[in-house]
Amino acid sequence: MTPDAAAMSANTPNAPITPTNPNMHPLESLPAEIFLELASYLSSRFDVLQLSQVSTTVYTKVVPALYADVDLHGAEQCERTLGMIERCPEVARHVRKLTVHPEHELTPRPRDQYRAWDNAGVVSRCVMKAARNLDALHSFEWDGEDMLPDDRMWAELRTRCLCLKYVGTTFGCFLPRPTSNLFQFSDLAGFALTLKDGFYAHSLHVPSRGGSHSGPRPATFKGQHVRGRADAEPESEPVFTRLWDMLTLRCPELEVLCIVGHSSEPSEAARLYGARWPKLRRLTLGALVWNTNTPGQAPAAPDFMDFLEAHPTIECLRLLGRPSANQLDLSRLDHTALPNLKEFSGSFTHLRMLVDRAPGAAPDAANDPQAQNVNVNAIANPSPSGHTSLTKTLQRVCFPHAMHLRDLTPLTVSRVLMSLHGLTSLKVTFAIQGGYDSSGILRTIVASCPHLLDLDITCTGKTSFFLDAFANVLRGLTRLRTLSLTLVRTPGEEPMHVGAARIALTNPRLKSFSIAFIPAHPSADAPLAPLERGTFELACDAHGIPVCMRVAQWHAVPWLWPWPALWVGAGAAAWPLLQLPLMFPVGAGSGSGAGVAEWFAAVAGALGVDTPLLLLERRTGAMGLGGGTANVGDAATLMKAGRRASVRRWVYDLRPSGHPDVAPKGVWALLVERSPAGEEARLMAFCLCLLVLTVWALVSKAIREGA
C-alpha cells in the first residue's frame, strides 16, 4: 500500500483509533467526552474514583466528573479539601456545586481535640480563600447549625464566583446583621433557607419577639412619641426585610425557592405571599403560616392560595410539616391553578384536596368538621376526578410523613391514586399497627398505579410482611425499574439476598433495587438507622432475562471485644475508657448474659458469618445498646454505640445449579467464595479443624497415659 493510500485509509471514519504515544493503551486515547459519558452511568462516586485511578491520562479526563459536586462534612475534611482547591486551580475550575457541613462530623473525634464553636469561622475562611479559584461554581450551600460564618465569605463568593446562581444557608440562634453581604446577591436563580432548632429555641420565629404592635397606646412626652417595649421592632424583622428585598427586588428570575424549618411551630411569611416570580419552577415550604387573613373578615393581604394561583409555572411543590399542626385548605385553590405541576411532596390530605378540586366553591376545612376527616369526607362527598390538569401532569408523588393505616382505608388511597393517570414515581411511608393486614395496602397501590417506574416503600413500627409475599404482590408492576424497600424484619425471614433474588425473578425488568431492615420502634417519624441494608443490580442476557445479581450488603455487627457494646449504657463518660487495654469486660445495664451473647456474635462476625439479626434487634431500641439512649444516625454514632459496619460484595447467580451455563464449583472455590454459601463452608471447615484438634489432643493424652 502506498503512503497516500495509507493516509487516506487512516482518515476514513471506520479506521481504528491509534494512540499517538506508542506506550499509551488504546483505551487511554479515547476522547474525554466518552469518559465523561461513561462516568455519568456509574451509580456511585466511589466507582468514578476507581475509574479515575486507572492511569494519569484517564484521571485528567475524568476529573470534571469527579469534582463537579463536592460535599464536605466536618471542619477537618473541609480544611483539607478546600486547601487543596486553593492550591490546585486546575481542579477547582471543575467544581460546579459545593456543599459544606462545618459542624457535622462523619467520624467520631474526642471532644478535647477540636473546638466545635469555632468550626463555622474556620471553614468559612477556608471557603473565602478557595473562592478565587472557583470560576465555574454554580451552586453553594452552607449547612451550619448555630454559629454564623465569616461575613467576608459571602462577599468573596459574590465578587469572585460570577457563575454563582444558587445560594443556600441556615439560620440558628444567631442571625446575620441586616448589612450582611448575604443580602447583597443579585439575579439568583435559586435560594434555600433552613431554620435550625436554635432559631426556634430563641423564639426568633415569633413576629412579636422584642415587642408588639398590638398593645396599649404608646406613651408620649411633651407631644413626642416615646419608644418603649410595647412598640419595639421585632428582633428578626430587619433581617427578613433585607432578605425579602433581595429576593423580590433583585432576583426577579428566581426559579427555585426553599424555606423550611425544623419545628412544628409556623413562622410568619406574609411578605413572601405577595411576591411574584414569573419563572418559579420549584417551591419547597415548611413551618410557615399559610393563611395570613383573619377568618370572617375581608382579605387584607395575599395568602398562600393567591401565591399558588399567581405562579402557573410551578412544576415541583413540596409542603413540609404536619397538616394537623398547621391547617392548609388546598380545596379553596382554583381548579385551573398549577397546570404544570409534575412533582408533589406533602401529606395525603393535601394531595386529596388538589385532586378533588372542582369548579365552584369548596367547603372550608377549618370550619367544616367533615372535611377534616379524610375517610368520611372521601366517602360521603366523593368529588369526580378528571376536573383538573393535575390528573394528567402529576408524575412523582412523595409522602414524607408516615401514614397510619388506622386512619386510611384502601378505598380512600385507591380513589386518589387511580385518578393520577400519569403517575410514574411514588414514595410512601406507612406506620404498621398490630393486627392489621399490611399486604392489603400494597395490593391497593399495585392495582391503582400499574404504570409505576420507581417505587419507594417504608414500613415502620412493627413487622409487616415477608419478602416472598412482597415479591408476589409486586408482579402487577410490570414496568417497574427501580425499587427501595425499608421494613422491620419479620422473625423467621429468609436471608436478604434470597428474598432479593425472588424479587428479581418476579420482576425481570428491574434494573436496581435496595432493601433495608430497620429496628422496631414505636415512633413512626423518628429516623432509624438500618440494621442491615443491601443494594442489588441485575445483569441480563441478550433476551433481557436476569442471569446474575451484583450484591453489596451492609450490616451492623458488634465490635470484636464485648466491652464497647456493654459500656454504652454508661453514657458518654465511659467513652474515653474504651481506649484502655482492660483485662476483663465490665457489664453495665444489660447483664453478663447479654454480654456473652454479644461476644459470640462478634466472633461470628469476625469469621465472616452474618450476625444473628434477632440478637441485634433484642439488644437495640432506637439503635442504642444496653439501655443507651443515643440514636445511631451515622457511622460516628455507630462506633460510639458499639457497632461497626461490615460490607460484603459478591455476585449471586440467579440461574439454578443444574443450568448448562453455570460452571460447577469445586471445594476450594466454595471455600474462598464471598457469599453466604462460602461463609457456611468456611464455618464448617473451621469446626472440622476444631474437631480434629480435639480428637488429636484426646488420642495424645490416651497414648501418654498408656505409656
XYZ file of C-alpha atoms in Angstrom:
707
model
C 0.000 0.000 0.000
C 1.338 3.426 -0.942
C 1.803 6.125 1.708
C -1.021 8.180 0.188
C -3.398 5.221 0.316
C -2.389 4.542 3.907
C -3.059 8.148 4.826
C -6.471 8.053 3.147
C -7.416 4.839 4.946
C -6.337 6.352 8.264
C -8.644 9.323 7.710
C -11.707 7.205 6.964
C -14.404 7.105 9.675
C -14.119 3.328 10.108
C -10.376 3.400 10.801
C -9.483 2.280 14.343
C -8.212 4.845 16.833
C -4.467 4.526 17.249
C -2.707 6.286 20.122
C -0.162 8.934 19.229
C 2.084 7.682 22.021
C 3.196 4.076 21.367
C 3.320 3.426 25.131
C -0.309 4.551 25.619
C -3.075 1.983 25.882
C -5.792 2.344 23.201
C -8.363 2.905 25.957
C -6.496 5.982 27.155
C -6.610 7.551 23.688
C -10.404 7.867 23.793
C -11.727 11.445 23.903
C -12.580 12.977 27.259
C -16.254 13.231 26.264
C -16.519 9.436 26.126
C -15.017 9.068 29.608
C -17.430 11.676 30.962
C -20.305 9.790 29.352
C -19.116 6.575 30.996
C -18.860 8.324 34.354
C -22.448 9.542 34.049
C -23.651 5.907 34.015
C -21.812 4.990 37.231
C -24.110 4.810 40.230
C -21.699 5.916 42.973
C -18.881 8.389 43.414
C -16.652 5.532 44.541
C -16.936 3.923 41.100
C -15.986 7.224 39.458
C -12.971 7.410 41.752
C -11.934 3.894 40.785
C -12.211 4.827 37.112
C -10.027 7.897 37.617
C -7.290 5.790 39.234
C -6.715 3.683 36.118
C -3.926 5.982 34.919
C -2.842 9.600 34.947
C -4.257 10.134 31.468
C -7.666 8.789 32.459
C -7.600 10.872 35.650
C -7.176 14.120 33.733
C -10.168 13.198 31.567
C -12.442 12.079 34.434
C -11.584 14.837 36.921
C -14.502 17.069 35.740
C -16.988 14.359 36.778
C -15.087 13.600 39.975
C -15.124 17.166 41.324
C -18.330 18.504 39.763
C -20.231 18.024 43.050
C -18.209 18.414 46.286
C -19.917 17.641 49.621
C -17.785 18.228 52.734
C -18.518 17.206 56.338
C -16.692 18.400 59.417
C -14.005 21.004 59.938
C -11.119 18.629 59.231
C -12.410 17.457 55.849
C -13.406 20.988 54.870
C -9.970 22.399 55.693
C -8.161 19.608 53.830
C -10.287 19.670 50.684
C -10.713 23.440 50.460
C -6.966 23.848 50.965
C -6.378 21.530 48.018
C -8.846 23.536 45.911
C -6.977 26.715 46.822
C -3.621 25.209 45.783
C -4.859 23.450 42.608
C -6.695 25.811 40.244
C -6.791 23.076 37.585
C -9.068 21.062 39.887
C -11.052 23.995 41.284
C -12.248 25.085 37.859
C -14.321 21.878 37.591
C -16.284 22.414 40.844
C -19.845 23.381 39.986
C -21.590 22.590 43.273
C -20.114 22.983 46.764
C -21.874 21.983 49.995
C -20.212 22.356 53.402
C -21.398 20.961 56.747
C -18.921 22.547 59.192
C -20.421 21.064 62.357
C -21.356 17.592 61.140
C -18.521 15.103 61.617
C -18.693 11.777 59.780
C -16.207 10.117 62.148
C -16.123 10.490 65.935
C -13.435 12.633 67.475
C -12.684 13.237 71.174
C -14.196 16.477 72.321
C -10.907 17.873 73.603
C -9.293 17.706 70.159
C -11.437 20.306 68.433
C -13.496 23.355 69.312
C -16.883 22.996 67.680
C -17.886 26.578 68.352
C -15.162 27.850 66.006
C -15.815 25.405 63.165
C -18.041 27.874 61.320
C -15.382 30.587 61.361
C -12.550 28.271 60.326
C -14.466 26.653 57.467
C -15.889 29.940 56.173
C -12.403 31.425 55.974
C -11.260 28.371 54.006
C -14.149 28.885 51.579
C -13.201 32.548 51.310
C -9.635 31.653 50.277
C -10.746 28.971 47.805
C -13.349 31.232 46.162
C -10.711 32.899 43.996
C -10.295 29.646 42.019
C -13.973 28.598 41.839
C -14.659 30.119 38.438
C -17.341 27.594 37.427
C -19.142 27.418 40.793
C -22.872 27.433 40.118
C -24.331 26.339 43.470
C -23.131 26.894 47.053
C -24.859 25.687 50.215
C -23.859 26.421 53.809
C -25.349 23.874 56.230
C -24.315 25.135 59.661
C -26.080 24.840 62.989
C -25.972 27.887 65.278
C -22.720 29.757 64.693
C -22.512 32.300 61.873
C -19.913 32.083 59.098
C -17.461 34.861 58.447
C -19.371 37.520 56.522
C -16.398 38.035 54.199
C -17.133 34.583 52.737
C -20.341 35.860 51.146
C -18.514 38.902 49.768
C -15.819 36.731 48.165
C -18.367 34.356 46.669
C -20.376 37.234 45.250
C -17.395 39.000 43.656
C -15.220 36.020 42.628
C -17.779 33.419 41.517
C -19.577 35.157 38.687
C -21.454 31.977 37.682
C -22.990 31.508 41.138
C -26.768 31.299 40.731
C -27.887 29.141 43.679
C -27.225 30.027 47.339
C -28.307 28.084 50.424
C -27.790 28.978 54.076
C -29.138 28.348 57.586
C -30.355 30.490 60.474
C -29.732 29.289 64.039
C -29.732 31.004 67.383
C -27.705 33.871 65.881
C -28.919 35.932 62.933
C -26.687 37.798 60.482
C -26.590 41.574 60.548
C -29.024 43.392 58.258
C -25.980 44.824 56.470
C -24.535 41.360 55.809
C -23.112 40.559 52.373
C -25.507 37.605 52.279
C -28.259 40.023 51.296
C -26.237 41.662 48.511
C -26.645 38.939 45.858
C -28.445 39.754 42.632
C -30.001 37.762 39.779
C -30.076 34.483 41.708
C -31.872 31.531 40.110
C -32.286 29.615 43.385
C -32.247 30.315 47.115
C -32.649 27.969 50.105
C -33.069 28.856 53.776
C -33.224 26.289 56.582
C -34.306 27.367 60.060
C -32.463 25.271 62.634
C -33.509 24.310 66.154
C -31.713 27.286 67.709
C -33.858 29.643 65.669
C -36.972 28.307 67.381
C -35.337 27.837 70.775
C -34.675 31.599 70.937
C -38.215 32.397 69.670
C -36.866 34.188 66.624
C -39.807 32.878 64.587
C -42.316 34.817 66.723
C -43.226 38.071 64.939
C -43.675 39.932 68.242
C -40.253 38.978 69.624
C -38.846 42.125 71.210
C -42.178 43.926 71.303
C -45.711 44.050 69.961
C -47.562 46.432 67.701
C -50.921 45.483 69.173
C -50.858 46.593 72.775
C -51.541 49.610 74.936
C -51.242 53.018 73.423
C -47.610 54.182 73.329
C -46.544 56.784 75.864
C -45.940 60.406 74.904
C -43.800 63.074 76.480
C -44.449 66.727 75.553
C -46.288 65.637 72.433
C -43.425 63.388 71.236
C -43.625 59.638 70.863
C -41.548 57.683 73.405
C -40.392 54.352 72.039
C -40.838 51.584 74.591
C -41.077 47.825 74.754
C -44.714 47.825 73.748
C -43.916 49.028 70.216
C -40.324 47.890 69.844
C -39.338 46.469 66.465
C -39.208 42.670 66.314
C -35.672 41.346 66.526
C -35.751 39.283 63.310
C -37.784 41.747 61.239
C -34.836 43.812 59.872
C -33.035 40.633 58.801
C -36.009 39.158 56.978
C -36.845 42.537 55.466
C -33.436 42.643 53.814
C -33.865 39.004 52.744
C -37.249 39.634 51.090
C -35.883 42.794 49.452
C -33.070 40.779 47.896
C -35.360 38.033 46.614
C -38.243 40.195 45.390
C -36.388 43.248 44.065
C -33.010 41.978 42.873
C -33.865 38.372 41.904
C -36.843 38.688 39.524
C -35.931 35.488 37.630
C -35.942 33.170 40.647
C -36.636 29.570 39.655
C -36.052 27.602 42.880
C -37.138 28.674 46.375
C -36.801 26.576 49.529
C -37.726 27.811 53.032
C -38.110 25.059 55.634
C -37.905 24.801 59.398
C -37.168 22.041 61.885
C -40.182 22.741 64.081
C -43.938 22.311 64.021
C -44.410 25.959 65.079
C -45.175 28.061 61.990
C -43.397 31.288 61.104
C -44.834 34.407 59.524
C -44.306 34.777 55.756
C -46.791 37.436 54.627
C -44.127 39.215 52.570
C -43.464 36.011 50.630
C -47.061 35.543 49.514
C -47.095 38.990 47.919
C -44.018 38.291 45.785
C -44.209 37.276 42.125
C -41.574 35.354 40.166
C -42.642 34.580 36.585
C -40.104 31.736 36.184
C -40.589 29.945 39.524
C -40.456 26.168 38.919
C -39.607 24.506 42.252
C -41.143 25.583 45.561
C -40.395 23.982 48.942
C -42.030 25.455 52.039
C -42.398 24.235 55.599
C -43.279 25.545 59.060
C -44.939 28.699 57.688
C -48.260 30.392 58.411
C -50.341 29.569 55.348
C -53.306 31.864 55.933
C -52.420 35.455 56.866
C -56.023 36.722 56.954
C -58.465 36.666 59.852
C -61.425 34.286 59.371
C -64.698 36.117 58.812
C -63.059 39.307 57.562
C -62.221 40.569 54.093
C -58.761 39.504 52.875
C -56.289 42.254 53.735
C -53.157 40.653 52.279
C -52.369 37.857 49.806
C -52.241 34.395 51.323
C -50.693 31.127 50.116
C -53.632 30.332 47.822
C -53.142 33.620 45.981
C -49.436 32.895 45.693
C -50.023 29.490 44.074
C -52.632 30.823 41.676
C -50.224 33.577 40.570
C -47.448 31.093 39.685
C -48.695 28.695 36.982
C -45.091 27.764 36.099
C -44.554 25.701 39.286
C -43.522 22.157 38.378
C -42.444 20.886 41.821
C -44.365 21.666 45.018
C -43.190 20.416 48.405
C -45.204 21.236 51.523
C -43.378 20.000 54.599
C -44.733 19.873 58.112
C -47.678 18.093 59.637
C -51.118 19.319 58.481
C -52.562 18.797 61.983
C -50.200 21.428 63.428
C -50.770 23.954 60.631
C -54.040 23.667 58.710
C -53.860 24.281 54.967
C -57.014 24.040 52.882
C -55.937 23.443 49.286
C -59.522 22.765 48.230
C -60.028 26.554 48.015
C -57.460 26.656 45.231
C -58.865 27.404 41.799
C -59.267 24.316 39.633
C -57.125 25.916 36.889
C -54.175 26.601 39.228
C -50.921 24.639 38.988
C -51.435 23.449 35.394
C -47.800 22.294 35.021
C -47.314 20.505 38.351
C -45.246 17.339 37.852
C -43.951 16.576 41.356
C -45.711 16.860 44.713
C -44.448 16.168 48.226
C -46.716 16.566 51.219
C -49.457 14.865 53.178
C -52.086 12.586 51.715
C -54.776 15.069 52.782
C -53.175 17.826 50.704
C -52.936 15.579 47.659
C -56.573 14.568 48.009
C -57.599 18.240 48.144
C -55.603 19.013 44.994
C -57.085 16.097 43.106
C -60.683 16.737 44.212
C -60.725 20.387 43.178
C -63.713 21.228 41.010
C -65.226 24.426 39.590
C -67.167 26.291 42.234
C -66.716 26.948 45.901
C -65.304 24.248 48.120
C -66.036 23.752 51.802
C -63.625 25.276 54.257
C -61.653 22.539 56.008
C -61.051 24.726 59.015
C -64.783 25.213 59.702
C -66.261 22.020 58.298
C -65.532 19.091 60.642
C -66.484 16.602 57.945
C -63.770 17.999 55.646
C -61.133 17.356 58.295
C -61.765 13.615 58.306
C -60.076 12.025 55.325
C -62.101 8.841 55.203
C -65.527 10.304 55.956
C -65.143 13.144 53.501
C -63.796 10.851 50.778
C -66.780 8.511 51.002
C -69.565 10.936 51.849
C -68.601 13.622 49.299
C -66.707 11.878 46.518
C -65.620 14.502 44.007
C -65.453 13.406 40.409
C -61.890 13.070 39.198
C -60.551 14.498 35.992
C -61.643 18.145 36.529
C -58.045 19.392 36.891
C -54.998 19.004 34.708
C -53.224 17.542 37.730
C -54.564 14.095 36.909
C -52.525 14.096 33.679
C -49.437 16.147 34.563
C -48.506 14.798 38.016
C -45.742 12.197 37.648
C -43.982 11.968 41.025
C -45.600 11.855 44.478
C -43.873 11.677 47.859
C -45.436 11.387 51.315
C -42.585 12.340 53.677
C -44.501 11.656 56.896
C -45.677 8.234 57.986
C -49.318 7.487 57.275
C -51.121 5.467 59.937
C -53.114 2.689 58.385
C -55.815 3.029 61.006
C -56.645 6.477 59.577
C -56.756 5.306 55.960
C -58.686 2.713 54.044
C -57.644 1.027 50.796
C -60.714 2.601 49.162
C -59.537 6.128 50.021
C -55.991 5.543 48.803
C -57.150 3.765 45.667
C -59.562 6.539 44.677
C -56.874 9.221 44.841
C -54.089 7.239 43.174
C -56.269 5.889 40.371
C -57.132 9.428 39.325
C -53.424 10.203 38.679
C -53.090 8.687 35.223
C -49.524 9.931 34.624
C -48.049 8.781 37.959
C -44.686 7.031 37.448
C -42.875 7.539 40.788
C -44.227 7.005 44.308
C -42.556 7.302 47.714
C -44.671 6.447 50.731
C -44.159 5.606 54.413
C -46.617 3.544 56.443
C -46.838 3.107 60.199
C -47.761 -0.517 60.870
C -50.073 -1.302 63.801
C -50.533 -4.713 65.308
C -53.203 -6.938 63.804
C -53.501 -5.048 60.511
C -53.114 -6.765 57.160
C -50.290 -4.629 55.768
C -50.204 -6.520 52.483
C -53.666 -5.176 51.640
C -52.413 -1.625 51.197
C -49.606 -2.952 48.964
C -52.109 -4.678 46.716
C -54.072 -1.427 46.578
C -51.009 0.530 45.438
C -50.123 -2.058 42.797
C -53.682 -2.145 41.450
C -54.044 1.657 41.472
C -50.658 2.532 39.910
C -49.868 -0.111 37.268
C -47.540 2.221 35.332
C -45.057 2.918 38.137
C -41.382 3.079 37.181
C -39.943 3.971 40.609
C -41.318 2.776 43.949
C -40.060 3.596 47.444
C -41.929 1.983 50.367
C -41.090 2.246 54.060
C -42.981 0.312 56.747
C -42.132 1.349 60.311
C -43.423 0.480 63.741
C -43.817 -3.295 63.706
C -43.209 -6.284 61.476
C -45.109 -6.053 58.215
C -44.677 -8.912 55.701
C -42.239 -11.446 54.314
C -40.109 -10.703 51.267
C -41.579 -13.600 49.272
C -45.117 -12.254 49.845
C -43.945 -8.816 48.765
C -42.412 -10.326 45.604
C -45.737 -11.966 44.721
C -47.653 -8.702 45.199
C -45.102 -6.865 43.067
C -45.880 -8.944 39.981
C -48.524 -6.441 38.880
C -45.953 -3.650 38.336
C -44.629 -4.878 35.012
C -42.895 -1.582 34.168
C -41.044 -1.136 37.441
C -37.383 -0.125 37.011
C -36.151 0.850 40.492
C -37.326 -0.222 43.941
C -36.472 0.773 47.501
C -37.948 -1.220 50.378
C -37.444 -0.461 54.078
C -39.211 -2.542 56.706
C -38.938 -4.240 60.081
C -37.588 -7.752 59.736
C -40.146 -10.462 60.399
C -38.964 -13.336 62.649
C -38.175 -16.349 60.505
C -37.425 -14.242 57.446
C -35.073 -15.796 54.901
C -31.698 -14.146 54.219
C -31.893 -10.809 52.482
C -30.141 -11.894 49.286
C -32.551 -14.843 48.906
C -35.561 -12.543 49.179
C -33.902 -10.143 46.759
C -33.465 -12.994 44.281
C -37.202 -13.730 44.488
C -37.982 -10.066 43.785
C -35.570 -10.033 40.827
C -37.057 -13.173 39.270
C -40.661 -11.972 39.630
C -39.814 -8.537 38.150
C -37.262 -9.136 35.389
C -37.454 -5.513 34.185
C -35.944 -4.212 37.402
C -32.549 -2.599 36.904
C -31.586 -1.978 40.518
C -33.241 -2.069 43.921
C -32.395 -1.867 47.605
C -33.706 -3.493 50.788
C -33.163 -2.310 54.369
C -34.135 -3.849 57.708
C -34.770 -1.317 60.489
C -35.444 -1.963 64.184
C -38.967 -1.863 65.547
C -39.716 1.497 67.106
C -42.974 2.981 68.459
C -42.300 6.410 66.912
C -43.064 6.334 63.207
C -41.315 9.628 62.398
C -38.033 9.000 64.239
C -35.196 8.475 61.732
C -33.808 4.990 62.277
C -30.515 3.668 61.016
C -30.880 0.275 59.328
C -29.599 -2.877 60.976
C -28.976 -4.410 57.573
C -29.052 -2.913 54.112
C -28.397 -4.286 50.654
C -28.213 -2.897 47.131
C -28.749 -5.168 44.152
C -28.014 -4.593 40.456
C -29.255 -7.030 37.848
C -27.304 -8.247 34.808
C -29.379 -9.667 31.960
C -28.612 -11.784 28.925
C -29.332 -10.932 25.294
C -33.026 -11.737 25.786
C -33.442 -9.435 28.799
C -33.661 -12.264 31.335
C -31.701 -11.619 34.561
C -28.883 -14.131 34.969
C -26.957 -12.751 37.942
C -27.182 -10.114 40.610
C -24.386 -7.892 41.948
C -24.877 -7.686 45.707
C -23.485 -5.129 48.138
C -24.735 -5.969 51.625
C -24.081 -3.924 54.766
C -24.973 -4.911 58.298
C -24.195 -3.618 61.778
C -22.198 -6.008 63.950
C -20.721 -5.602 67.431
C -17.062 -4.937 67.984
C -14.681 -7.878 68.297
C -14.423 -7.313 72.039
C -17.608 -7.080 74.057
C -16.874 -4.115 76.312
C -17.724 -1.319 73.838
C -21.221 -2.774 73.493
C -21.511 -3.312 77.232
C -20.426 0.152 78.302
C -22.660 2.117 76.017
C -25.283 2.170 78.760
C -22.842 4.029 80.983
C -23.150 7.117 78.770
C -20.586 9.358 77.127
C -18.401 9.381 80.243
C -17.326 5.802 79.576
C -16.198 6.532 76.000
C -12.599 7.604 76.909
C -12.173 4.368 78.856
C -12.672 2.318 75.673
C -9.134 3.169 74.648
C -7.630 1.473 77.745
C -6.408 -2.157 77.496
C -8.577 -3.741 80.187
C -8.240 -7.348 81.233
C -11.868 -8.196 81.821
C -15.129 -6.693 80.485
C -17.403 -4.929 82.920
C -21.121 -5.187 82.165
C -23.393 -2.215 82.615
C -27.114 -2.136 82.150
C -27.748 -5.438 80.376
C -26.048 -8.107 82.443
C -23.314 -10.599 81.686
C -25.567 -12.986 79.773
C -26.244 -10.467 77.040
C -22.526 -9.594 77.000
C -21.577 -13.226 76.360
C -24.140 -13.428 73.576
C -22.775 -10.258 72.025
C -19.230 -11.646 72.278
C -20.203 -14.825 70.415
C -21.937 -12.676 67.786
C -18.752 -10.631 67.462
C -16.648 -13.762 66.974
C -19.104 -14.965 64.333
C -18.793 -11.629 62.577
C -15.001 -11.866 62.654
C -15.218 -15.285 60.994
C -17.290 -13.804 58.161
C -20.621 -15.206 59.331
C -23.703 -12.983 59.446
C -24.530 -11.816 62.946
C -27.955 -13.118 64.030
C -30.282 -10.217 63.339
C -32.744 -11.146 66.055
C -29.990 -10.757 68.638
C -29.305 -7.246 67.383
C -32.969 -6.344 67.440
C -33.398 -7.563 71.018
C -30.475 -5.517 72.239
C -31.403 -2.459 70.177
C -34.023 0.129 70.977
C -33.550 3.102 68.660
C -30.195 1.583 67.660
C -28.907 2.090 71.206
C -27.457 -0.832 73.160
C -27.868 -1.938 76.732
C -30.211 0.810 77.853
C -28.323 3.530 75.997
C -30.419 6.413 74.721
C -28.287 7.536 71.784
C -29.783 7.297 68.338
C -27.490 5.928 65.666
C -27.871 8.066 62.578
C -24.428 7.766 61.055
C -21.140 5.935 61.345
C -19.952 8.148 64.177
C -22.829 7.164 66.451
C -22.439 3.548 65.369
C -18.897 3.500 66.716
C -19.935 5.166 69.966
C -22.800 2.676 70.359
C -20.504 -0.306 69.990
C -21.319 -1.059 66.350
C -19.192 -1.308 63.267
C -20.153 -1.616 59.638
C -19.484 -4.847 57.782
C -19.769 -4.705 53.988
C -19.721 -7.696 51.639
C -19.807 -7.625 47.856
C -20.324 -10.624 45.618
C -22.145 -11.821 42.502
C -25.180 -14.029 43.098
C -26.167 -16.308 40.221
C -29.912 -16.355 39.615
C -29.786 -19.476 37.461
C -30.273 -22.883 39.121
C -27.275 -25.053 39.919
C -28.036 -27.522 37.122
C -28.144 -24.884 34.408
C -25.796 -25.704 31.488
C -24.276 -22.202 31.532
C -23.426 -22.380 35.238
C -19.909 -23.686 35.771
C -19.599 -26.263 38.571
C -17.595 -25.145 41.576
C -15.031 -27.153 43.447
C -14.430 -27.321 47.164
C -11.671 -24.706 47.102
C -13.813 -22.303 45.036
C -16.613 -22.733 47.563
C -14.270 -22.010 50.479
C -12.971 -18.741 49.006
C -16.337 -17.597 47.633
C -17.619 -14.361 49.196
C -21.213 -15.415 49.625
C -23.371 -16.921 52.379
C -22.637 -20.398 50.999
C -18.919 -19.685 51.230
C -19.344 -18.411 54.784
C -21.117 -21.599 55.810
C -18.420 -23.689 54.130
C -15.668 -21.794 55.964
C -17.503 -22.178 59.259
C -17.889 -25.922 58.698
C -14.191 -26.179 57.824
C -13.318 -24.271 60.994
C -15.491 -26.590 63.106
C -13.911 -29.598 61.408
C -10.445 -28.299 62.298
C -11.522 -27.846 65.904
C -12.890 -31.391 65.948
C -9.633 -32.783 64.521
C -7.593 -30.880 67.109
C -9.820 -32.151 69.907
C -9.542 -35.760 68.736
C -5.789 -35.390 68.337
C -5.497 -33.993 71.873
C -7.572 -36.856 73.318
C -5.583 -39.502 71.429
C -2.278 -37.944 72.521
C -3.414 -37.892 76.137
C -4.530 -41.526 75.944
C -1.153 -42.560 74.461
C 0.750 -40.729 77.212
C -1.372 -42.324 79.952
C -0.977 -45.769 78.388
C 2.774 -45.366 78.231
